[in-house]
């Protein structure tokens, strides 16, 4: 059993390791190195001014690596590595790159040994359309590599790309340093950005010193001396050939416990009674000053120390540490699109719904509706391309089929600001249609014409007319298309139709439909001769008052108004009250030939009768 248990345990251990390795590999595979985001390099001296003078060993200078990229260029977890040439040393502590609102954009790891800084980007890169900023590096000439005076080429090694700056003048290593009885130094700390360090070098001139007392006072009140940070080393001073400066020999000892540090209550000053110092004894005193918050970059922190001894004059030394640290900041932008909805006359339209799609035209990103000023807005956009479509038209207007492309490159500053677009709507168009019905027993009397004329009115004003005849199926249908549904006042337009009078018929208009019924007793219309055809044509084109109406908001076949019109002479015009009440008489020049024949026959008969009576008498 134990053997089986051990086997199972080993199996799961191996499985766990494999799974972890696969997961780690997967994570690594997704992270890419981004080399082409560094756009330029600026170099300054310690004060942040243009670097014009040559650099001394240990003298720091500042490098600003400016970066910029658009949405999609960088993914979370991607890295950018910035390296320095061998002749330079990189200083400073790790830091975070944040935007103005404190959002973390990237983390920066400073590796002094490899002279590289590595940026690792966060999810922030997925929330902005354009990101730009800089990383602020602290560097110096590496005097272990570059020892002689001259100009050193400075460039940033960004992955496989090189960003050139130019050359930096270097003063080279000086001669042997001057020994001091008492001298003070100070510097920034790489391991704690809320602290600085001061040091005191004592007896580099190898003197006998009696009753030595050291006092030290901070020249500022924003920090406190850390009592626990004191270190007192004892040894002999030697010249370091690496930079010709004085350092304690390797045969040194920590004697901190042998001395009492008298720290003031405000923690801004202290004294140490060193007692007797032998001729070959050197001392190195070091301590830290802590700050409640990270100091402002470039702030000076002065400090003065005094050494008193019975057998020498009072020694004073002061130093001002300029607070500097590697850091960075970034600024991310988003942009917006403002759509203005208008009609063809330039009038602002409210109530139009727009949809913002991803570049694919399918994925919905946002929706917006135009306000009383015709404005619909989309905000917090981050991608380079979008598509806008109108998905609901304002009441009384046609839905626009226009598609507007959005490109962040249209902005004056890429990714920041507002892109303005206009959408124009035409008024909604409708179709008014109707059916012509002949209530004449399939043209039993042969009166039906080949075609008729229907006239369309908008709010009582004629706007169109057309001739109507039978289609291939024998149906008399008509329609008027592309009609505006509303007027300039936004109200529905009332449409109505009339029919030019048709000989021998009365007309009934119901909605947009017209029904013609023959008038009893009216003979077939004569065939027009060449000399009266123009009169006949003129007569047939005269407008009837038979009409009905419909509004744009109703169907083309709706309506309940029925108006029957008949003419005074029984041919289809006139007033409805005259239907069937007048004797049907032909109109002059149209149907009088049969009357003339009858009159002639009667006249001949009358003459014959008179002659017959005369002969009989």
Coordinates of N, CA and C in Angstrom, one line a residue, residues 29-120:
X29 N 4.3 32.9 -23.8 CA 4.1 33.0 -25.3 C 3.2 34.2 -25.6
X30 N 2.3 34.5 -24.7 CA 1.4 35.6 -25.0 C 2.1 37.0 -24.9
X31 N 3.1 37.1 -24.1 CA 3.8 38.3 -23.9 C 4.8 38.6 -25.0
X32 N 4.8 39.7 -25.6 CA 5.8 40.1 -26.6 C 6.7 41.2 -26.2
X33 N 7.8 41.3 -26.9 CA 8.7 42.4 -26.7 C 8.4 43.4 -27.7
X34 N 8.2 44.7 -27.3 CA 7.8 45.8 -28.2 C 9.0 46.7 -28.2
X35 N 9.6 46.8 -29.4 CA 10.8 47.5 -29.6 C 10.6 49.0 -30.1
X36 N 9.5 49.2 -30.9 CA 9.4 50.4 -31.6 C 8.4 51.4 -31.0
X37 N 8.5 51.6 -29.7 CA 7.6 52.6 -29.0 C 8.4 53.8 -28.5
X38 N 9.7 53.6 -28.4 CA 10.6 54.8 -28.0 C 10.7 55.7 -29.2
X39 N 10.3 57.0 -29.0 CA 10.3 57.9 -30.1 C 11.5 58.9 -30.2
X40 N 12.0 59.2 -29.0 CA 13.1 60.1 -28.9 C 13.8 60.0 -27.6
X41 N 15.0 60.7 -27.5 CA 15.8 60.7 -26.3 C 16.2 62.1 -26.0
X42 N 16.1 62.5 -24.7 CA 16.6 63.8 -24.2 C 17.6 63.6 -23.0
X43 N 18.6 64.4 -23.0 CA 19.6 64.3 -21.9 C 19.8 65.6 -21.2
X44 N 19.9 65.5 -19.9 CA 20.0 66.7 -19.0 C 21.0 66.5 -17.9
X45 N 21.5 67.6 -17.4 CA 22.4 67.4 -16.2 C 21.6 67.2 -14.9
X46 N 22.3 67.2 -13.8 CA 21.6 66.9 -12.5 C 20.5 67.9 -12.2
X47 N 20.6 69.1 -12.7 CA 19.7 70.2 -12.4 C 18.5 70.1 -13.4
X48 N 18.5 69.3 -14.3 CA 17.5 69.2 -15.4 C 17.7 70.2 -16.5
X49 N 19.0 70.7 -16.6 CA 19.3 71.7 -17.6 C 20.0 71.0 -18.8
X50 N 20.2 71.7 -19.9 CA 20.9 71.1 -21.0 C 22.3 70.7 -20.6
X51 N 22.7 69.5 -21.0 CA 24.0 69.0 -20.7 C 25.0 69.6 -21.6
X52 N 25.8 70.5 -21.1 CA 26.8 71.2 -21.9 C 28.2 70.9 -21.5
X53 N 28.4 70.7 -20.2 CA 29.7 70.5 -19.6 C 30.1 69.0 -19.6
X54 N 31.4 68.7 -19.5 CA 31.8 67.4 -19.4 C 31.4 66.8 -18.1
X55 N 31.2 65.5 -18.0 CA 30.8 64.8 -16.8 C 32.1 64.3 -16.1
X56 N 32.0 64.3 -14.8 CA 33.0 63.8 -13.9 C 32.6 62.4 -13.5
X57 N 33.6 61.6 -13.0 CA 33.2 60.3 -12.5 C 32.2 60.4 -11.3
X58 N 31.3 59.6 -11.2 CA 30.2 59.6 -10.2 C 29.2 60.7 -10.4
X59 N 29.4 61.6 -11.4 CA 28.4 62.7 -11.6 C 27.2 62.1 -12.4
X60 N 26.1 62.2 -11.8 CA 24.9 61.7 -12.5 C 24.4 62.7 -13.6
X61 N 23.7 62.1 -14.5 CA 23.0 62.9 -15.5 C 21.6 62.2 -15.8
X62 N 20.7 62.9 -16.4 CA 19.4 62.3 -16.6 C 19.1 62.0 -18.1
X63 N 18.4 60.9 -18.3 CA 18.0 60.5 -19.6 C 16.5 60.3 -19.7
X64 N 15.9 61.0 -20.6 CA 14.4 60.8 -20.8 C 14.2 60.1 -22.0
X65 N 13.6 58.9 -21.9 CA 13.2 58.1 -23.1 C 11.7 58.3 -23.3
X66 N 11.4 59.0 -24.4 CA 10.0 59.3 -24.7 C 9.4 58.2 -25.5
X67 N 8.2 57.8 -25.1 CA 7.5 56.7 -25.8 C 6.1 57.1 -26.2
X68 N 5.5 56.4 -27.2 CA 4.2 56.7 -27.6 C 3.7 55.5 -28.5
X69 N 2.4 55.2 -28.3 CA 1.8 54.1 -29.2 C 0.3 54.3 -29.1
X70 N -0.3 53.7 -30.1 CA -1.8 53.7 -30.3 C -2.4 52.4 -29.8
X71 N -3.7 52.4 -29.6 CA -4.4 51.2 -29.1 C -4.1 50.1 -30.1
X72 N -3.9 48.9 -29.5 CA -3.6 47.7 -30.3 C -2.2 47.4 -30.5
X73 N -1.3 48.4 -30.3 CA 0.1 48.2 -30.5 C 0.7 47.3 -29.4
X74 N 0.3 47.6 -28.2 CA 0.8 46.9 -27.0 C -0.3 46.2 -26.3
X75 N 0.0 45.0 -25.8 CA -0.9 44.2 -25.1 C -0.5 44.1 -23.6
X76 N -1.4 43.8 -22.7 CA -1.0 43.6 -21.3 C 0.1 42.5 -21.2
X77 N 1.1 42.7 -20.4 CA 2.2 41.8 -20.3 C 3.3 42.0 -21.2
X78 N 3.1 42.7 -22.3 CA 4.2 43.0 -23.2 C 5.3 43.8 -22.5
X79 N 6.5 43.7 -23.0 CA 7.6 44.4 -22.3 C 8.4 45.2 -23.4
X80 N 9.1 46.3 -22.8 CA 10.0 47.1 -23.6 C 11.3 47.2 -22.7
X81 N 12.4 46.8 -23.3 CA 13.7 46.8 -22.6 C 14.6 47.9 -23.1
X82 N 15.1 48.8 -22.2 CA 15.9 49.9 -22.6 C 17.3 49.7 -22.0
X83 N 18.3 49.6 -22.8 CA 19.7 49.3 -22.3 C 20.6 50.5 -22.6
X84 N 21.7 50.6 -21.8 CA 22.7 51.6 -22.0 C 24.0 50.9 -22.6
X85 N 24.8 51.7 -23.3 CA 26.1 51.1 -23.7 C 27.0 50.8 -22.5
X86 N 28.1 50.0 -22.8 CA 28.9 49.6 -21.7 C 29.6 50.7 -21.0
X87 N 29.8 51.9 -21.6 CA 30.5 53.0 -21.0 C 29.7 53.7 -20.0
X88 N 28.4 53.4 -19.8 CA 27.6 54.1 -18.9 C 27.0 53.1 -17.8
X89 N 26.7 53.7 -16.7 CA 26.1 52.9 -15.6 C 24.7 53.4 -15.4
X90 N 23.8 52.5 -15.0 CA 22.4 52.8 -14.8 C 22.2 52.8 -13.3
X91 N 21.5 53.9 -12.8 CA 21.2 53.9 -11.3 C 19.7 54.1 -11.1
X92 N 19.4 54.1 -9.8 CA 18.0 54.3 -9.5 C 17.3 53.0 -9.1
X93 N 16.1 53.1 -8.5 CA 15.3 52.0 -8.0 C 14.2 51.7 -9.0
X94 N 13.6 50.6 -8.8 CA 12.4 50.2 -9.6 C 11.3 51.2 -9.3
X95 N 10.4 51.4 -10.3 CA 9.4 52.4 -10.1 C 8.1 52.0 -10.9
X96 N 7.1 52.8 -10.7 CA 5.8 52.6 -11.5 C 5.6 53.7 -12.4
X97 N 5.1 53.4 -13.6 CA 4.7 54.5 -14.5 C 3.1 54.6 -14.4
X98 N 2.7 55.8 -14.0 CA 1.3 56.0 -13.8 C 0.8 57.2 -14.6
X99 N -0.5 57.3 -14.8 CA -1.1 58.5 -15.5 C -1.4 59.6 -14.4
X100 N -2.1 60.6 -14.9 CA -2.4 61.8 -14.0 C -3.4 61.4 -12.9
X101 N -4.2 60.3 -13.2 CA -5.2 59.9 -12.2 C -4.7 58.8 -11.3
X102 N -3.4 58.5 -11.4 CA -2.9 57.4 -10.6 C -3.1 56.0 -11.1
X103 N -3.5 55.9 -12.3 CA -3.7 54.5 -12.9 C -2.3 54.0 -13.3
X104 N -2.1 52.7 -13.0 CA -0.8 52.1 -13.3 C -0.8 51.7 -14.8
X105 N 0.2 52.3 -15.5 CA 0.4 52.0 -16.9 C 1.4 50.9 -17.2
X106 N 2.5 51.0 -16.4 CA 3.5 50.0 -16.6 C 4.4 50.0 -15.3
X107 N 5.1 48.9 -15.1 CA 6.1 48.8 -14.0 C 7.4 48.8 -14.7
X108 N 8.4 49.4 -14.0 CA 9.8 49.5 -14.5 C 10.7 48.8 -13.5
X109 N 11.5 47.9 -14.0 CA 12.5 47.3 -13.1 C 13.9 47.7 -13.6
X110 N 14.7 48.3 -12.7 CA 16.0 48.8 -13.0 C 17.0 47.7 -12.6
X111 N 17.8 47.2 -13.5 CA 18.9 46.2 -13.3 C 20.2 46.9 -13.5
X112 N 20.8 47.3 -12.4 CA 22.1 48.1 -12.6 C 23.2 47.2 -13.2
X113 N 23.2 45.9 -12.8 CA 24.2 45.0 -13.3 C 24.2 44.8 -14.8
X114 N 23.0 44.7 -15.4 CA 22.9 44.5 -16.8 C 22.7 45.9 -17.6
X115 N 22.6 46.9 -16.8 CA 22.5 48.3 -17.3 C 21.2 48.4 -18.2
X116 N 20.2 47.8 -17.7 CA 18.9 47.7 -18.4 C 17.7 48.1 -17.6
X117 N 16.7 48.7 -18.2 CA 15.4 48.9 -17.5 C 14.4 48.2 -18.4
X118 N 13.5 47.5 -17.7 CA 12.5 46.7 -18.4 C 11.1 47.3 -18.0
X119 N 10.3 47.7 -19.0 CA 8.9 48.1 -18.8 C 8.0 46.9 -19.0
X120 N 7.1 46.7 -18.1 CA 6.0 45.7 -18.4 C 4.7 46.4 -18.3

